[in-house]
Short mmCIF file of C-alpha atoms and ligand atoms in Angstrom, two decimals:
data_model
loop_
_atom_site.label_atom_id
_atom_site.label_comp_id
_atom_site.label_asym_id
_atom_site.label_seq_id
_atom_site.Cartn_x
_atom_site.Cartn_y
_atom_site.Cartn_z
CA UNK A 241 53.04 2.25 -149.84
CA UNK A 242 50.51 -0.22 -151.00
CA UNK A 243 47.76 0.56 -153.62
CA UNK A 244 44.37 -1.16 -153.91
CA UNK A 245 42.18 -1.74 -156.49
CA UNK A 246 39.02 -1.20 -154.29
CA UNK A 247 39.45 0.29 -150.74
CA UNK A 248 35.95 -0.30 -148.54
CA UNK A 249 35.26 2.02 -145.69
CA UNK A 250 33.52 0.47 -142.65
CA UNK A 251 33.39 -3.21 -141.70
CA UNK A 252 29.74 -3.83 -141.21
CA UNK A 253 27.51 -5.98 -142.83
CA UNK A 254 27.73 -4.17 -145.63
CA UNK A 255 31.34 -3.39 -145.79
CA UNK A 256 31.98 -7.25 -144.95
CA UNK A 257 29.95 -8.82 -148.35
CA UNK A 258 31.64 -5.77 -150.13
CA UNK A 259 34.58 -7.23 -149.07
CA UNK A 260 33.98 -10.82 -150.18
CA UNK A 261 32.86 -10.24 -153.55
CA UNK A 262 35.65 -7.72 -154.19
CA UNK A 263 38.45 -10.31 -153.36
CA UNK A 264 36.47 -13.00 -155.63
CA UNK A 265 35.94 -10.58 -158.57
CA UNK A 266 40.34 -10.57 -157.88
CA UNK A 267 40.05 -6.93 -157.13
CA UNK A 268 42.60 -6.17 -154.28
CA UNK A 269 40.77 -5.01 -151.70
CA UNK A 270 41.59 -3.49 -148.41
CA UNK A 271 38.51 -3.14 -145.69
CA UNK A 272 39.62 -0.24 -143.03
CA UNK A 273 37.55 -0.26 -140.12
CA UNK A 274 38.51 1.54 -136.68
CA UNK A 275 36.30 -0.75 -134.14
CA UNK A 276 35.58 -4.08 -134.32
CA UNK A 277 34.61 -6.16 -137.96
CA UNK A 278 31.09 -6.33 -138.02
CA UNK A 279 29.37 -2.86 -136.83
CA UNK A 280 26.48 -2.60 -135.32
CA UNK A 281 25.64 -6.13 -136.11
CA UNK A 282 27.18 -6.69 -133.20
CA UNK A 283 24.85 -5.73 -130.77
CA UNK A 284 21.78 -7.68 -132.16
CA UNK A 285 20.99 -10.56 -129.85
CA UNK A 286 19.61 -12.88 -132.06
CA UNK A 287 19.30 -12.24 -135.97
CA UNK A 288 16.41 -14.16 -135.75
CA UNK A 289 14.79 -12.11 -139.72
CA UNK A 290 18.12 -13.11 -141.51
CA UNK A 291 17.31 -15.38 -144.19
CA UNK A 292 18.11 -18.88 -143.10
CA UNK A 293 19.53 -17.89 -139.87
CA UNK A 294 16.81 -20.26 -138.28
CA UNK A 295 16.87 -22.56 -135.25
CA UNK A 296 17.98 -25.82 -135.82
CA UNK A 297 15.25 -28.68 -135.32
CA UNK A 298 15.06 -32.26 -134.68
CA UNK A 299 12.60 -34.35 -136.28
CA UNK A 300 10.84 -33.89 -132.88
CA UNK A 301 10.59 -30.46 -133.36
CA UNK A 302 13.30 -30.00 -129.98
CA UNK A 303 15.44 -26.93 -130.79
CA UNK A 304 19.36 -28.67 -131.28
CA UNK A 305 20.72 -25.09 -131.81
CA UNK A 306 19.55 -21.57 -131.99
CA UNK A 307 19.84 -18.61 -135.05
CA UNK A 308 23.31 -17.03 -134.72
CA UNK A 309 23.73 -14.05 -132.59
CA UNK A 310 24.65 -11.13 -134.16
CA UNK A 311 28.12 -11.28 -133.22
CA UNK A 312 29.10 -14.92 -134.15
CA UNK A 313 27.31 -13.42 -137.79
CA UNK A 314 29.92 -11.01 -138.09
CA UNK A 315 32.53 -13.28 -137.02
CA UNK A 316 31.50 -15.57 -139.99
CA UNK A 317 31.11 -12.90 -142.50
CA UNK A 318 34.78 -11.53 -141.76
CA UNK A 319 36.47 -14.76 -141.69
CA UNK A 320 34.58 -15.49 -144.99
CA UNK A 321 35.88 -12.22 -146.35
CA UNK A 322 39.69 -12.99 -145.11
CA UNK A 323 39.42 -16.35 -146.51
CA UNK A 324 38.70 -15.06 -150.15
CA UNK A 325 41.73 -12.91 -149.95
CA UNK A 326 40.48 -9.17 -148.55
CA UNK A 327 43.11 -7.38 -146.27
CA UNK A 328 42.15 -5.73 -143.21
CA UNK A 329 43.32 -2.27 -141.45
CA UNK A 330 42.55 -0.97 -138.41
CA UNK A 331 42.09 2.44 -138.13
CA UNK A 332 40.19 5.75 -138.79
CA UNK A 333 39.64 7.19 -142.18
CA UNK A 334 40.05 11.25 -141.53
CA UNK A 335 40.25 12.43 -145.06
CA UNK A 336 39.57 11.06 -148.53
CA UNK A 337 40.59 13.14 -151.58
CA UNK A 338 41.24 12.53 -155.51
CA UNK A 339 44.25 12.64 -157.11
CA UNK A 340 43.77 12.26 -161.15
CA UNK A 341 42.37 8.40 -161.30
CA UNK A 342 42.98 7.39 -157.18
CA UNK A 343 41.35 7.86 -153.96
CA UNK A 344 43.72 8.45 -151.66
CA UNK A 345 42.51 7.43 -147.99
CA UNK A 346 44.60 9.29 -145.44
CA UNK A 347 44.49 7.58 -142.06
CA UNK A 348 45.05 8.40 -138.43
CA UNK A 349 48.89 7.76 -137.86
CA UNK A 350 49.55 10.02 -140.93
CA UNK A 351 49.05 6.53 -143.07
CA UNK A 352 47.78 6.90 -146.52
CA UNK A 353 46.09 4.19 -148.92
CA UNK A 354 44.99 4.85 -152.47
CA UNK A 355 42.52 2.76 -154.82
CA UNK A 356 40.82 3.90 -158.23
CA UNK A 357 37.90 2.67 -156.40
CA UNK A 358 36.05 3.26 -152.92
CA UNK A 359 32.95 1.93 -151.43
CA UNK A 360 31.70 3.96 -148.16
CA UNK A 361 30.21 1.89 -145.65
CA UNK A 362 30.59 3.56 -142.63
CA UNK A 363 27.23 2.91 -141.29
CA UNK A 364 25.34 5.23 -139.17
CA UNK A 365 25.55 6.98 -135.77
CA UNK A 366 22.92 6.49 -132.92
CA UNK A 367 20.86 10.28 -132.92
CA UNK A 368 20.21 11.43 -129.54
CA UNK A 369 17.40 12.90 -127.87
CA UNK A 370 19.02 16.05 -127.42
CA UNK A 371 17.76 17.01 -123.87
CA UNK A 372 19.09 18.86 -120.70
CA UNK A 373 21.20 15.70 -118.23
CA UNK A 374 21.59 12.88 -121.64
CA UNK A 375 25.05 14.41 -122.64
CA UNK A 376 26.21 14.47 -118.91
CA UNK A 377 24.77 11.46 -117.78
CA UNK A 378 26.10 9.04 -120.88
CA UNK A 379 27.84 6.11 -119.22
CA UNK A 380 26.43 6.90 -115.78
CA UNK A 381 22.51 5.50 -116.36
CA UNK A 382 22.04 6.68 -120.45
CA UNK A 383 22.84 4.43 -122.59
CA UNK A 384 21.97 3.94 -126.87
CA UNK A 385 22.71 -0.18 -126.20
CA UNK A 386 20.36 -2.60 -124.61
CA UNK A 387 22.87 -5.77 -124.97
CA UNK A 388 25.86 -3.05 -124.18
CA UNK A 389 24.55 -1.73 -120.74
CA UNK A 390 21.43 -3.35 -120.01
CA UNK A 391 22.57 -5.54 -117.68
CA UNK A 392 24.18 -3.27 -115.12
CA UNK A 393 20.75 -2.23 -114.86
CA UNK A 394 19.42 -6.19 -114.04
CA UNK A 395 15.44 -5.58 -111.60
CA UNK A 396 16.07 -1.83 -112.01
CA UNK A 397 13.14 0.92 -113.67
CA UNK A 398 14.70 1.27 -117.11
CA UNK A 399 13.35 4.15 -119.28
CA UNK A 400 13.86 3.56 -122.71
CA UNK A 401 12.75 5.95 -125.62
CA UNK A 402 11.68 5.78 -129.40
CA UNK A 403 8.86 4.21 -131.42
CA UNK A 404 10.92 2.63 -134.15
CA UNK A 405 12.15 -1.14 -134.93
CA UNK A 406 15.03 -0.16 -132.90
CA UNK A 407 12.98 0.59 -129.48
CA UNK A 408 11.12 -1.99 -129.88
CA UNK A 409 13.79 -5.05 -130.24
CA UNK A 410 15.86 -3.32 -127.40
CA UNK A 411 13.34 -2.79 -124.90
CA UNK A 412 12.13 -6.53 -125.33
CA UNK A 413 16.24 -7.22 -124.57
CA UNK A 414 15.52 -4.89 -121.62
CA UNK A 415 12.03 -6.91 -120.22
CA UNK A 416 14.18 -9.90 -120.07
CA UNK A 417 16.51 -8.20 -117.39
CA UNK A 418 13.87 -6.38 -115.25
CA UNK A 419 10.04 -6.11 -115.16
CA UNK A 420 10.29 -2.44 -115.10
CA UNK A 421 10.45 -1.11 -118.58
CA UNK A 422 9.04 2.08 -119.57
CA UNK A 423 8.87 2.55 -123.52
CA UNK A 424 8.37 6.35 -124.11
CA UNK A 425 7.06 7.47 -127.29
CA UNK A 426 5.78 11.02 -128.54
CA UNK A 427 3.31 10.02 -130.99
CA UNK A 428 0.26 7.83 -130.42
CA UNK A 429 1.62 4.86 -132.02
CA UNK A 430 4.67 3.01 -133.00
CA UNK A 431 6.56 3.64 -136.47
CA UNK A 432 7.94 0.06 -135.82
CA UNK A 433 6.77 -2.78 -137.73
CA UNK A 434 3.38 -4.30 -137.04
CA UNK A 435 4.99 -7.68 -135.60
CA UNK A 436 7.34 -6.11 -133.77
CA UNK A 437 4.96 -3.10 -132.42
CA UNK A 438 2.37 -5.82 -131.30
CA UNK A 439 4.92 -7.91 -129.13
CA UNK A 440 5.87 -4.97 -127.72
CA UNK A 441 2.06 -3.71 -125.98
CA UNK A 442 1.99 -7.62 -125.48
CA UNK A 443 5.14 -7.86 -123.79
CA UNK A 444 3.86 -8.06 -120.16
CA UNK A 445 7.34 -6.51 -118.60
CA UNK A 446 7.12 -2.99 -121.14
CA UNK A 447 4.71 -0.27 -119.94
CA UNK A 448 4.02 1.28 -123.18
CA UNK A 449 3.17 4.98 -123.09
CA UNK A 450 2.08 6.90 -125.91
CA UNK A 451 2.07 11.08 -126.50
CA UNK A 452 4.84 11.07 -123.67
CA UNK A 453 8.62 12.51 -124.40
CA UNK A 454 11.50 12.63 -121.88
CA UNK A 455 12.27 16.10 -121.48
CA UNK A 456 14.81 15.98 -118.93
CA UNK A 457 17.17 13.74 -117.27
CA UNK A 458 18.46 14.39 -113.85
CA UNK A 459 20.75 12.81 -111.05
CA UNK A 460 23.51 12.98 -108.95
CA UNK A 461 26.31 10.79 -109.69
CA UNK A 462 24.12 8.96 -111.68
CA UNK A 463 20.72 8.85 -113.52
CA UNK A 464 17.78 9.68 -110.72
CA UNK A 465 14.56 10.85 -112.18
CA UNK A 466 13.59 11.74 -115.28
CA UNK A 467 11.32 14.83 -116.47
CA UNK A 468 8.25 13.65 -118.78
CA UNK A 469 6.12 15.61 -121.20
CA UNK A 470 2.96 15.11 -122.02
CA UNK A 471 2.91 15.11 -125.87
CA UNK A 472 0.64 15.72 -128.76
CA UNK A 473 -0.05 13.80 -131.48
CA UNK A 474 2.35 15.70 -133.64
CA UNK A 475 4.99 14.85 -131.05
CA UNK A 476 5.36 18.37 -130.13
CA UNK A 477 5.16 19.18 -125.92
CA UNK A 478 2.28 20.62 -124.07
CA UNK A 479 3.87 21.32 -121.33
CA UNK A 480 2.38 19.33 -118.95
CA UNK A 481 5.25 17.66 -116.91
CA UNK A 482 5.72 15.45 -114.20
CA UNK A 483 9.26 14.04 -112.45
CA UNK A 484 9.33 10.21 -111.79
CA UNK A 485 11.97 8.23 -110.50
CA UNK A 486 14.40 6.33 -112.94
CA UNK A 487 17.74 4.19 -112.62
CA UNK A 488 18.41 4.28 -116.37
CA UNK A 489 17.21 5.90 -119.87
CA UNK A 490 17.71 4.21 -122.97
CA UNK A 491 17.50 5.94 -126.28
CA UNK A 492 16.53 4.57 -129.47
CA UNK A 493 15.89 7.48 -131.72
CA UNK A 494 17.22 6.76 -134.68
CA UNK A 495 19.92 7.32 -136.47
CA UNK A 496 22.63 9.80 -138.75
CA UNK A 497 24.79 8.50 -141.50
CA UNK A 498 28.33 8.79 -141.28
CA UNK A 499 28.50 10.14 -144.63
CA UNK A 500 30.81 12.89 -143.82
CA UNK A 501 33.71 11.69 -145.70
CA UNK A 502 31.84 12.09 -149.06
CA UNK A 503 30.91 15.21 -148.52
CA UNK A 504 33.75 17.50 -147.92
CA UNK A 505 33.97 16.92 -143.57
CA UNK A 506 35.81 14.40 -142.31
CA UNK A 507 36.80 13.45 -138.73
CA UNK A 508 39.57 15.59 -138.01
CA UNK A 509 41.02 16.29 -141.84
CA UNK A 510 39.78 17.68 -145.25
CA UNK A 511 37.65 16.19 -148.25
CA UNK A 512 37.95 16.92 -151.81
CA UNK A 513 35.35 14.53 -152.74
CA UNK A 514 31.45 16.33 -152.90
CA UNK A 515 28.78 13.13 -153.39
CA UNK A 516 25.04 14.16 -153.45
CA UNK A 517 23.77 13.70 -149.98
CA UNK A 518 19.88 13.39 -149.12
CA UNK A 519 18.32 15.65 -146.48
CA UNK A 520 19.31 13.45 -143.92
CA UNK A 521 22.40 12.97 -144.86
CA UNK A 522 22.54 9.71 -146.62
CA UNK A 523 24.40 9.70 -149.88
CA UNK A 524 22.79 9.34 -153.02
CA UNK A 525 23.38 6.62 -155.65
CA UNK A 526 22.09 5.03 -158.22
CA UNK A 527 20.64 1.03 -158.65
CA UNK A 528 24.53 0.14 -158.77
CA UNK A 529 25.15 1.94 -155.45
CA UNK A 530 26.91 4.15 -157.57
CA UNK A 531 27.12 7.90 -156.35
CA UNK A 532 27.46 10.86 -157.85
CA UNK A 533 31.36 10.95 -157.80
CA UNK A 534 33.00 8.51 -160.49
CA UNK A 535 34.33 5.47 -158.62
CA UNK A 536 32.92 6.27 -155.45
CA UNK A 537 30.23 3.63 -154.38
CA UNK A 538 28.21 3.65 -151.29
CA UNK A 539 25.78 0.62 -149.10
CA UNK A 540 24.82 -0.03 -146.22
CA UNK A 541 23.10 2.40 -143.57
CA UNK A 542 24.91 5.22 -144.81
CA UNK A 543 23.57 5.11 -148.35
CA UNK A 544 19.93 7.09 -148.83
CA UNK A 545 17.02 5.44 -148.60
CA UNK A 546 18.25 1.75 -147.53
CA UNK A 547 16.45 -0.49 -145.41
CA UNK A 548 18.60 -0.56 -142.48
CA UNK A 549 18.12 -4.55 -142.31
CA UNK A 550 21.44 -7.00 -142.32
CA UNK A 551 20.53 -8.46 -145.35
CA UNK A 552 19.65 -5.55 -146.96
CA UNK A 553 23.09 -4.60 -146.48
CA UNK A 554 25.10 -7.34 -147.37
CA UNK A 555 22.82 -7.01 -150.72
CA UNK A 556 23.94 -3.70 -151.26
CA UNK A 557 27.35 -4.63 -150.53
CA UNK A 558 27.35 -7.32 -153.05
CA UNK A 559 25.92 -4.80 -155.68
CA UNK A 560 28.15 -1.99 -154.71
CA UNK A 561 31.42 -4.51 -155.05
CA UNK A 562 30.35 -6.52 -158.39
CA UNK A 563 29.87 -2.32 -159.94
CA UNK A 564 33.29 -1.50 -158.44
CA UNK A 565 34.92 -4.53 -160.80
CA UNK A 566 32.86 -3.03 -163.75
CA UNK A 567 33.70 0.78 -163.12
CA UNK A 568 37.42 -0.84 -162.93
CA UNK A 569 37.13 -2.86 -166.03
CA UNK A 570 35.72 0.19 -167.86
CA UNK A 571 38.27 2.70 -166.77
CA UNK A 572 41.14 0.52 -167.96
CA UNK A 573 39.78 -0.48 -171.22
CA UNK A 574 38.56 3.13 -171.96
P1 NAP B 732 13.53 5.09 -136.75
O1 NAP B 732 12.66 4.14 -137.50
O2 NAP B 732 14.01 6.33 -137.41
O3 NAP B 732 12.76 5.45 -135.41
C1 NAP B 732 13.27 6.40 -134.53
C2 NAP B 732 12.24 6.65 -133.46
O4 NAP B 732 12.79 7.55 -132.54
C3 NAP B 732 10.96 7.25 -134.02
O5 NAP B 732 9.86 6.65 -133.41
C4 NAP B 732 11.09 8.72 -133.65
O6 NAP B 732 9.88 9.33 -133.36
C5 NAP B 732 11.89 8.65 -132.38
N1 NAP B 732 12.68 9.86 -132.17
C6 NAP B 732 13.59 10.43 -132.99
N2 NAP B 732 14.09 11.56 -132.46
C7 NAP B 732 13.48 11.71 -131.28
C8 NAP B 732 13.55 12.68 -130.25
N3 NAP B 732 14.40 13.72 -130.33
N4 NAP B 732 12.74 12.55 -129.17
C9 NAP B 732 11.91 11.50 -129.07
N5 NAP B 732 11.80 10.53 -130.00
C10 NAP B 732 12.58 10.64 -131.08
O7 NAP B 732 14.88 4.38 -136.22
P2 NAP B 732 15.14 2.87 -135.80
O8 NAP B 732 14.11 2.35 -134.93
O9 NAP B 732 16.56 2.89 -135.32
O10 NAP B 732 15.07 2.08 -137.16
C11 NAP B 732 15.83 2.56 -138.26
C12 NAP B 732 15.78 1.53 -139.39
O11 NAP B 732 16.37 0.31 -138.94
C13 NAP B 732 14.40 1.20 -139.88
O12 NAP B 732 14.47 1.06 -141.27
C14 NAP B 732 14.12 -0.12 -139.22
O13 NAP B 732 13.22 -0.91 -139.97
C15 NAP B 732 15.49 -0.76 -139.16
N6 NAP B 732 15.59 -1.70 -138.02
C16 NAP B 732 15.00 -2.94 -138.16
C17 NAP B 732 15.03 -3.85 -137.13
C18 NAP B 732 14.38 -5.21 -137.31
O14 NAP B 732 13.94 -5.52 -138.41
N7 NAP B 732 14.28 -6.03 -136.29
C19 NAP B 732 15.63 -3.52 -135.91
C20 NAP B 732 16.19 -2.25 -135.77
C21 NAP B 732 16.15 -1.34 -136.83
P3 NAP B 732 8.80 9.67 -134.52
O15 NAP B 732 8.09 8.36 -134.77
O16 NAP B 732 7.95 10.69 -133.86
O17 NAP B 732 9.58 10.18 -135.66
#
């Protein structure tokens, strides 16, 4: 079996940078991620608030090339990662425990990887809106992924849902593909960010309506109609409804970290390890990223109170890897 110095849970943004500045501060560092490097970076079309990420101009002002999608970002930030010497694993993390001064990682496939040091950045989940027909009709007309599923739904009536950041980029990914976008929201105005929340009631493909939730989804084999609520302003039902017709729903609610490895759960094994964890579920650290469990650092989405921006992420990454190599340094020479 191979030890690490710093093991790094999820290959996001976050995760990725983490990565980097681990295998430059000559920390051995092994990045285990069970989908694809990069997280949910993937799905944004174009970073376009990424510092420097900007279109590429000629003195004419023409556009010679655009900001990088968030894909071909990920892309970059792994093969930056690789190239300063961080290993890569694929696979699932189901249980993470302490033994004296290691973490020991135990991995689907009965695999197990140990490091005095761990970073968690596992990201977050999608929530959902937890109504009657979303469970049964996922993959068959819901969806949680404009770029993912929008276009099988190309000149259809899209319903999408939420009044965050997250609604609002993904329904303007939706207006491209149809004219028929319905953004349903249960409060009276957006949460999203002013910019973003005034392109959207601009955007002449959205319908935009306020005090309205999605109560019910219904179909056959597939997504049919959909049962809206008339809400109030404290985004609670009145229970005024109506049924209209609808080829596809598209939640943006939000999301859960995946912060169950700190905290005793797992997926599918036991934890030792007991981190602080917010009310929502993020885990608690300090300016470092430090949490509350010696050598156990968290960034990234799944951390409490972080801006869930890219940059923002690879930040905390950075942070969280540079106080790994000083937890490391202090533990040997104390
Ligand atoms: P969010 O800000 O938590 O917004 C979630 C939205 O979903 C809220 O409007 C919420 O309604 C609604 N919602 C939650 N549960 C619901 C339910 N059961 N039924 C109906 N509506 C429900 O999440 P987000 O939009 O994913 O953004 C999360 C973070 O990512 C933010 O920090 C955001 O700035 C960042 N982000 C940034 C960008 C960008 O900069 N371009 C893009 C995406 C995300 P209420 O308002 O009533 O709570």
């Amino acid at each position: 079996m191979i030890n690490f110095d710093l093991l790094i849970i999820g290959a996001g943004p976050a995760g990725l940078t983490a990565a980097q500045y681990g295998a430059r501060a000559n920390l051995k560092t092994l990045v285990i991620e069970q989908l694809a490097p990069g997280g949910q970076a993937l799905l944004i079309d174009v970073l376009e608030n990424y510092p420097g990420n900007t279109a590429l101009l000629d003195a004419g002002g023409k556009v010679l090339a655009e900001p990088k999608t968030g894909f071909d970002f990920s892309q970059d930030l792994y093969r930056q990662a690789e190239a300063f010497g961080a290993s890569f694993l694929t696979g699932s993390v189901l249980s993470l425990e302490k033994e004296g001064a290691l973490f020991v990682a135990g991995l689907s496939g009965g695999e197990v990887r140990k490091a005095p040091a761990v970073i968690i950045a596992a990201g977050a989940k999608h929530r959902i809106l937890g109504v009657p027909g979303e469970k049964e009709f996922t993959g068959r007309g819901v969806s949680y992924c404009a770029s993912c599923d929008g276009p099988f739904f190309r000149n259809k009536k899209i319903f999408a849902a939420g009044g965050g950041d997250s609604a609002c980029d993904e329904a303007r990914y939706l207006s491209r593909l149809t004219s028929r976008v319905i953004l349903i929201h249960r409060r009276d105005r957006f949460r999203a960010q002013k910019a973003l929340a005034e392109r959207t009631l601009r955007n002449p493909n959205i319908e935009v309506r306020f005090n309205t939730s999605i109560k019910e989804i219904r179909g056959g084999q597939k997504v049919e109609s959909v049962i809206l609520e008339r809400t109030g302003n404290d985004g609670k039902g009145t229970g005024e409804t109506r049924e209209e017709a609808a080829d596809a729903v598209f939640v943006f609610a939000g999301t859960t970290p995946q912060s169950a490895l700190a905290a005793g759960g797992t997926g599918g094994g036991t934890s030792g390890i007991r981190a602080e964890l917010d009310e929502n579920g993020g885990i608690v650290t300090d300016q470092k990223m430090a949490s509350s469990v010696p050598g156990l650092f968290a960034a990234g989405d799944v951390r409490s109170g972080s801006f869930r921006q890219v940059v923002v992420a690879a930040g905390e990454g950075a942070v969280a890897a540079h106080s790994a190599a000083e937890y490391l340094d202090e533990t040997k020479s104390g």
